Amino acid sequence: QYDAAADHFKKALDSYTQEGQVPENMKARFLTAEQSYMEALMDGGRFADAINFATSRIKADPLEQTTMGPLIAHKVEQLSATDEKSAKDLLDRASKMTPPLDEKYRQRLERVADQFPKKTSSSETGIERQSASAKD
């Protein structure tokens, strides 16, 4: 269901662009399709595709931060209440975006990350011990 919706919105986005640019008279429709595409990707668990799309849009136009940032932050917040694994996956991918999300959206993501219990694996402990002993 979400894959079909994402494909539909992607086709709409492609139809609104001409040579990589969105004509002025199509910007409102493009924005609606863009938001719907992101939501369909994230609702379908296609986080890599969603982050790649968001990254490409922000690189093309830094003002896209105001569209992509809230969509990603909201989805992470929503997932944190129902699906911790997916929330962490999307959070991890969003934290590695280049260019990064604006500070206000990163702060929202950090607040969600702080809600999750901190787990220290034995390998992490080993790395910490190695770096601590290397300083001695």
mmCIF file of C-alpha atoms in Angstrom:
data_model
loop_
_atom_site.group_PDB
_atom_site.id
_atom_site.type_symbol
_atom_site.label_atom_id
_atom_site.label_comp_id
_atom_site.label_asym_id
_atom_site.label_seq_id
_atom_site.Cartn_x
_atom_site.Cartn_y
_atom_site.Cartn_z
ATOM 1 C CA GLN A 1 0.000 0.000 0.000
ATOM 2 C CA TYR A 2 2.698 2.515 0.984
ATOM 3 C CA ASP A 3 4.947 1.434 -1.877
ATOM 4 C CA ALA A 4 2.157 2.068 -4.373
ATOM 5 C CA ALA A 5 1.460 5.457 -2.802
ATOM 6 C CA ALA A 6 5.153 6.364 -2.847
ATOM 7 C CA ASP A 7 5.394 5.380 -6.506
ATOM 8 C CA HIS A 8 2.321 7.478 -7.318
ATOM 9 C CA PHE A 9 3.709 10.545 -5.544
ATOM 10 C CA LYS A 10 7.139 10.069 -7.140
ATOM 11 C CA LYS A 11 5.526 10.094 -10.574
ATOM 12 C CA ALA A 12 3.658 13.258 -9.628
ATOM 13 C CA LEU A 13 6.901 14.894 -8.482
ATOM 14 C CA ASP A 14 8.607 13.932 -11.710
ATOM 15 C CA SER A 15 5.731 15.363 -13.747
ATOM 16 C CA TYR A 16 6.000 18.720 -11.934
ATOM 17 C CA THR A 17 9.683 19.183 -12.677
ATOM 18 C CA GLN A 18 11.092 20.392 -15.939
ATOM 19 C CA GLU A 19 14.827 20.039 -16.377
ATOM 20 C CA GLY A 20 15.254 19.766 -12.612
ATOM 21 C CA GLN A 21 13.246 22.910 -11.875
ATOM 22 C CA VAL A 22 9.693 23.303 -10.631
ATOM 23 C CA PRO A 23 7.729 25.933 -12.572
ATOM 24 C CA GLU A 24 6.271 28.687 -10.367
ATOM 25 C CA ASN A 25 2.693 27.684 -11.141
ATOM 26 C CA MET A 26 3.392 24.111 -9.939
ATOM 27 C CA LYS A 27 5.220 24.819 -6.661
ATOM 28 C CA ALA A 28 2.195 24.352 -4.381
ATOM 29 C CA ARG A 29 1.311 21.033 -6.003
ATOM 30 C CA PHE A 30 4.945 19.961 -5.924
ATOM 31 C CA LEU A 31 5.174 20.723 -2.199
ATOM 32 C CA THR A 32 2.048 18.682 -1.481
ATOM 33 C CA ALA A 33 3.325 15.750 -3.546
ATOM 34 C CA GLU A 34 6.764 16.054 -1.943
ATOM 35 C CA GLN A 35 5.332 15.871 1.580
ATOM 36 C CA SER A 36 3.052 12.983 0.634
ATOM 37 C CA TYR A 37 5.976 11.132 -0.959
ATOM 38 C CA MET A 38 8.107 11.508 2.178
ATOM 39 C CA GLU A 39 5.242 10.370 4.396
ATOM 40 C CA ALA A 40 4.546 7.337 2.187
ATOM 41 C CA LEU A 41 8.225 6.358 2.214
ATOM 42 C CA MET A 42 8.499 6.680 5.991
ATOM 43 C CA ASP A 43 5.120 5.054 6.692
ATOM 44 C CA GLY A 44 6.251 2.143 4.524
ATOM 45 C CA GLY A 45 9.503 1.813 6.471
ATOM 46 C CA ARG A 46 11.603 2.913 3.495
ATOM 47 C CA PHE A 47 13.795 5.107 5.680
ATOM 48 C CA ALA A 48 16.880 4.954 3.458
ATOM 49 C CA ASP A 49 14.836 6.168 0.490
ATOM 50 C CA ALA A 50 13.200 8.891 2.582
ATOM 51 C CA ILE A 51 16.520 10.193 3.909
ATOM 52 C CA ASN A 52 18.109 10.047 0.460
ATOM 53 C CA PHE A 53 15.201 12.032 -0.973
ATOM 54 C CA ALA A 54 15.306 14.568 1.866
ATOM 55 C CA THR A 55 19.051 14.964 1.431
ATOM 56 C CA SER A 56 18.729 15.526 -2.305
ATOM 57 C CA ARG A 57 15.976 18.097 -1.813
ATOM 58 C CA ILE A 58 17.946 19.989 0.856
ATOM 59 C CA LYS A 59 21.061 19.986 -1.331
ATOM 60 C CA ALA A 60 19.007 21.353 -4.233
ATOM 61 C CA ASP A 61 17.367 24.010 -2.061
ATOM 62 C CA PRO A 62 18.413 24.661 1.563
ATOM 63 C CA LEU A 63 14.930 26.057 2.249
ATOM 64 C CA GLU A 64 13.703 22.456 1.983
ATOM 65 C CA GLN A 65 14.907 22.135 5.589
ATOM 66 C CA THR A 66 11.555 23.637 6.594
ATOM 67 C CA THR A 67 9.727 20.815 4.830
ATOM 68 C CA MET A 68 11.987 17.826 5.427
ATOM 69 C CA GLY A 69 13.088 18.590 8.992
ATOM 70 C CA PRO A 70 9.616 18.623 10.553
ATOM 71 C CA LEU A 71 8.490 15.557 8.590
ATOM 72 C CA ILE A 72 11.479 13.501 9.744
ATOM 73 C CA ALA A 73 11.387 14.756 13.338
ATOM 74 C CA HIS A 74 7.649 14.114 13.606
ATOM 75 C CA LYS A 75 7.988 10.573 12.260
ATOM 76 C CA VAL A 76 10.789 9.771 14.715
ATOM 77 C CA GLU A 77 8.685 11.171 17.573
ATOM 78 C CA GLN A 78 5.670 9.178 16.425
ATOM 79 C CA LEU A 79 7.632 5.938 16.057
ATOM 80 C CA SER A 80 9.326 6.329 19.440
ATOM 81 C CA ALA A 81 5.970 5.676 21.109
ATOM 82 C CA THR A 82 5.106 2.565 19.102
ATOM 83 C CA ASP A 83 8.158 1.094 17.364
ATOM 84 C CA GLU A 84 11.472 1.793 19.070
ATOM 85 C CA LYS A 85 13.518 -0.188 16.548
ATOM 86 C CA SER A 86 12.150 1.772 13.582
ATOM 87 C CA ALA A 87 12.476 5.048 15.476
ATOM 88 C CA LYS A 88 16.143 4.299 16.148
ATOM 89 C CA ASP A 89 16.708 3.310 12.511
ATOM 90 C CA LEU A 90 15.221 6.543 11.166
ATOM 91 C CA LEU A 91 16.962 8.552 13.884
ATOM 92 C CA ASP A 92 20.320 7.014 12.997
ATOM 93 C CA ARG A 93 19.871 7.679 9.300
ATOM 94 C CA ALA A 94 18.711 11.262 9.908
ATOM 95 C CA SER A 95 21.687 11.945 12.170
ATOM 96 C CA LYS A 96 24.058 11.050 9.313
ATOM 97 C CA MET A 97 22.496 13.358 6.727
ATOM 98 C CA THR A 98 24.840 15.580 4.728
ATOM 99 C CA PRO A 99 24.027 18.381 4.854
ATOM 100 C CA PRO A 100 22.676 17.837 8.354
ATOM 101 C CA LEU A 101 19.221 18.895 9.409
ATOM 102 C CA ASP A 102 18.951 22.333 10.978
ATOM 103 C CA GLU A 103 19.742 22.547 14.675
ATOM 104 C CA LYS A 104 16.096 22.843 15.760
ATOM 105 C CA TYR A 105 15.248 19.525 14.084
ATOM 106 C CA ARG A 106 18.400 17.831 15.378
ATOM 107 C CA GLN A 107 17.402 18.927 18.890
ATOM 108 C CA ARG A 108 14.012 17.270 18.465
ATOM 109 C CA LEU A 109 15.767 14.091 17.347
ATOM 110 C CA GLU A 110 18.167 14.276 20.297
ATOM 111 C CA ARG A 111 15.244 14.579 22.731
ATOM 112 C CA VAL A 112 13.803 11.362 21.314
ATOM 113 C CA ALA A 113 17.197 9.630 21.413
ATOM 114 C CA ASP A 114 17.553 10.609 25.071
ATOM 115 C CA GLN A 115 14.325 8.731 25.871
ATOM 116 C CA PHE A 116 15.815 5.413 24.809
ATOM 117 C CA PRO A 117 17.743 3.430 27.417
ATOM 118 C CA LYS A 118 21.478 3.634 26.923
ATOM 119 C CA LYS A 119 22.908 0.202 26.162
ATOM 120 C CA THR A 120 26.600 -0.467 26.381
ATOM 121 C CA SER A 121 27.753 -3.549 24.558
ATOM 122 C CA SER A 122 30.869 -5.406 25.584
ATOM 123 C CA SER A 123 32.606 -4.305 22.391
ATOM 124 C CA GLU A 124 31.866 -0.645 23.180
ATOM 125 C CA THR A 125 33.240 -1.167 26.676
ATOM 126 C CA GLY A 126 36.346 -2.723 25.176
ATOM 127 C CA ILE A 127 36.872 0.266 22.906
ATOM 128 C CA GLU A 128 36.479 2.622 25.855
ATOM 129 C CA ARG A 129 38.996 0.622 27.863
ATOM 130 C CA GLN A 130 41.484 0.600 24.988
ATOM 131 C CA SER A 131 41.304 4.335 24.506
ATOM 132 C CA ALA A 132 41.532 4.908 28.250
ATOM 133 C CA SER A 133 44.618 2.684 28.530
ATOM 134 C CA ALA A 134 46.167 4.315 25.461
ATOM 135 C CA LYS A 135 46.059 7.652 27.281
ATOM 136 C CA ASP A 136 48.009 6.260 30.261
#
